[in-house]
Amino acid sequence: MVKCGRPPKGAEQQSRDRVLDAALQLFLEHGYGNLAMETIARDARVSLRTIYNEFGGKAGLFGALIKRCSDRIIDTLAGDIVPEVALVEFGTQFLFRVSRPEVVRMRAILIGESPRFPDLAIQFYEHGPRRTLDLLSRYFSTQQQLGRIRPGDPEFLASQFVSALRNERFQRLQLGLEPTPDEAQVEAWVRQSCELFLRGCATGSG
């Protein structure tokens, strides 16, 4: 008997994850401009209409991949935890995620193809860097109110912290001149960056 109506929520999520998993592998293999939506639908075993209804198009699908990655980082920064602890925890999650080979490759695809596909750049920035900066800005604003961080523009602090995390080593990683760091190496990298960053903005109270 054929059952009509909306599938169970679990089935919907499984279908969405299947589309995103297929899209990730295909983007890595073919890039962005050369990849047809029909190919994604075939590999994900869903209809083309389903993908358009769910993601709005190829740029929206790429953005959803970036959002799924950033979702795993967003919840790691709690406003009630002191910066010496919270920033290390957040930074370790952030840097570990963005230094994975598939993420480095996706970033390279973005840089190479965004001039031809401006929607791609918008989706990436809004779902990735913009979300991260907004989260950090709110955290720094809260810490300023608690007297743990010196007064100043929290958005500037957010951008400086991300820059401190990435530093020159991340650029070498993107160029293939640095091996992918393991978890212990990432944590050591982050602790060093956080210590240097906090020496410039922590008040020592709180």
Short mmCIF file of C-alpha atoms in Angstrom, two decimals, residues 23-168:
data_model
loop_
_atom_site.label_atom_id
_atom_site.label_comp_id
_atom_site.label_asym_id
_atom_site.label_seq_id
_atom_site.Cartn_x
_atom_site.Cartn_y
_atom_site.Cartn_z
CA ALA A 23 27.17 16.96 -2.94
CA LEU A 24 30.32 17.23 -0.84
CA GLN A 25 32.03 14.34 -2.60
CA LEU A 26 30.96 15.55 -6.04
CA PHE A 27 32.05 19.15 -5.41
CA LEU A 28 35.45 17.83 -4.33
CA GLU A 29 35.72 15.69 -7.45
CA HIS A 30 34.33 18.05 -10.09
CA GLY A 31 34.48 21.54 -8.64
CA TYR A 32 31.47 23.84 -8.69
CA GLY A 33 30.91 25.10 -12.22
CA ASN A 34 31.35 21.71 -13.89
CA LEU A 35 28.98 19.85 -11.60
CA ALA A 36 25.42 19.32 -12.83
CA MET A 37 22.56 19.23 -10.36
CA GLU A 38 21.28 16.09 -12.11
CA THR A 39 24.48 14.31 -11.08
CA ILE A 40 23.93 15.24 -7.44
CA ALA A 41 20.31 14.08 -7.56
CA ARG A 42 21.32 10.75 -9.11
CA ASP A 43 24.07 10.07 -6.56
CA ALA A 44 21.85 11.11 -3.63
CA ARG A 45 18.94 9.01 -4.96
CA VAL A 46 16.47 11.89 -4.83
CA SER A 47 14.60 13.87 -7.43
CA LEU A 48 16.00 17.08 -8.86
CA ARG A 49 12.85 18.82 -7.70
CA THR A 50 13.54 17.71 -4.13
CA ILE A 51 16.95 19.37 -4.17
CA TYR A 52 15.60 22.63 -5.57
CA ASN A 53 12.76 22.67 -3.05
CA GLU A 54 15.13 22.02 -0.15
CA PHE A 55 18.14 24.15 -1.12
CA GLY A 56 16.96 26.54 -3.85
CA GLY A 57 19.78 25.67 -6.24
CA LYS A 58 23.44 24.76 -6.41
CA ALA A 59 24.66 27.84 -4.52
CA GLY A 60 22.17 27.14 -1.73
CA LEU A 61 23.36 23.54 -1.60
CA PHE A 62 26.97 24.69 -1.27
CA GLY A 63 25.92 27.11 1.45
CA ALA A 64 24.14 24.30 3.32
CA LEU A 65 27.37 22.32 3.32
CA ILE A 66 29.22 25.27 4.83
CA LYS A 67 26.45 25.75 7.40
CA ARG A 68 26.59 22.10 8.41
CA CYS A 69 30.30 22.47 9.08
CA SER A 70 29.88 25.70 11.05
CA ASP A 71 26.97 24.23 13.05
CA ARG A 72 29.47 21.89 14.67
CA ILE A 73 31.44 24.89 15.93
CA ILE A 74 28.72 27.38 16.88
CA ASP A 75 27.57 25.62 20.05
CA THR A 76 31.06 25.42 21.57
CA LEU A 77 31.21 29.04 22.77
CA ALA A 78 29.26 29.71 25.98
CA GLY A 79 29.03 33.27 27.26
CA ASP A 80 29.36 32.29 30.92
CA ILE A 81 32.78 30.62 30.55
CA VAL A 82 35.92 32.69 31.08
CA PRO A 83 37.87 33.57 27.93
CA GLU A 84 40.95 31.56 28.93
CA VAL A 85 38.84 28.40 28.72
CA ALA A 86 36.10 29.27 26.22
CA LEU A 87 38.37 30.60 23.49
CA VAL A 88 40.64 27.56 23.61
CA GLU A 89 37.66 25.21 23.35
CA PHE A 90 36.10 27.20 20.54
CA GLY A 91 39.39 27.75 18.73
CA THR A 92 40.29 24.07 18.85
CA GLN A 93 36.96 23.05 17.34
CA PHE A 94 37.14 25.83 14.74
CA LEU A 95 40.71 25.19 13.65
CA PHE A 96 40.33 21.41 13.60
CA ARG A 97 37.29 21.70 11.31
CA VAL A 98 38.73 24.23 8.88
CA SER A 99 42.06 22.40 8.61
CA ARG A 100 40.54 19.11 7.41
CA PRO A 101 41.62 18.28 3.83
CA GLU A 102 38.09 18.31 2.43
CA VAL A 103 37.39 21.74 3.93
CA VAL A 104 40.69 23.14 2.65
CA ARG A 105 39.76 21.77 -0.78
CA MET A 106 36.28 23.30 -0.64
CA ARG A 107 37.80 26.66 0.21
CA ALA A 108 40.14 26.37 -2.78
CA ILE A 109 37.15 25.61 -5.01
CA LEU A 110 35.37 28.67 -3.66
CA ILE A 111 38.31 31.00 -4.26
CA GLY A 112 38.80 29.66 -7.78
CA GLU A 113 35.18 29.81 -8.90
CA SER A 114 33.56 32.65 -6.95
CA PRO A 115 34.45 35.32 -9.58
CA ARG A 116 32.18 33.47 -12.03
CA PHE A 117 29.58 32.57 -9.43
CA PRO A 118 29.07 35.49 -6.99
CA ASP A 119 26.16 33.68 -5.31
CA LEU A 120 28.65 31.01 -4.28
CA ALA A 121 30.80 33.56 -2.45
CA ILE A 122 27.73 35.03 -0.72
CA GLN A 123 26.53 31.62 0.47
CA PHE A 124 29.97 30.72 1.77
CA TYR A 125 30.50 33.98 3.63
CA GLU A 126 27.04 34.17 5.19
CA HIS A 127 26.98 30.55 6.38
CA GLY A 128 30.64 30.32 7.36
CA PRO A 129 32.80 33.33 8.24
CA ARG A 130 29.89 35.70 8.94
CA ARG A 131 28.25 33.30 11.40
CA THR A 132 31.56 32.73 13.15
CA LEU A 133 32.30 36.44 13.46
CA ASP A 134 28.79 37.21 14.72
CA LEU A 135 29.09 34.51 17.37
CA LEU A 136 32.48 35.76 18.53
CA SER A 137 31.30 39.37 18.53
CA ARG A 138 28.41 38.50 20.84
CA TYR A 139 30.75 36.55 23.10
CA PHE A 140 33.25 39.40 23.36
CA SER A 141 30.44 41.87 24.01
CA THR A 142 29.21 39.70 26.90
CA GLN A 143 32.73 39.39 28.32
CA GLN A 144 33.16 43.16 28.14
CA GLN A 145 29.97 43.60 30.17
CA LEU A 146 31.38 41.18 32.74
CA GLY A 147 34.62 43.16 32.93
CA ARG A 148 36.80 40.35 31.61
CA ILE A 149 37.70 41.98 28.29
CA ARG A 150 38.78 45.55 27.70
CA PRO A 151 36.24 47.90 26.09
CA GLY A 152 36.42 48.11 22.32
CA ASP A 153 34.67 47.12 19.14
CA PRO A 154 33.66 43.45 19.61
CA GLU A 155 33.53 42.88 15.85
CA PHE A 156 37.14 44.02 15.57
CA LEU A 157 38.12 41.68 18.40
CA ALA A 158 36.32 38.82 16.64
CA SER A 159 38.15 39.38 13.37
CA GLN A 160 41.49 39.71 15.15
CA PHE A 161 40.92 36.48 17.08
CA VAL A 162 40.13 34.52 13.92
CA SER A 163 43.23 35.99 12.28
CA ALA A 164 45.32 35.03 15.30
CA LEU A 165 44.03 31.45 15.06
CA ARG A 166 44.73 31.03 11.38
CA ASN A 167 48.04 32.90 11.16
CA GLU A 168 50.71 32.14 8.56
#
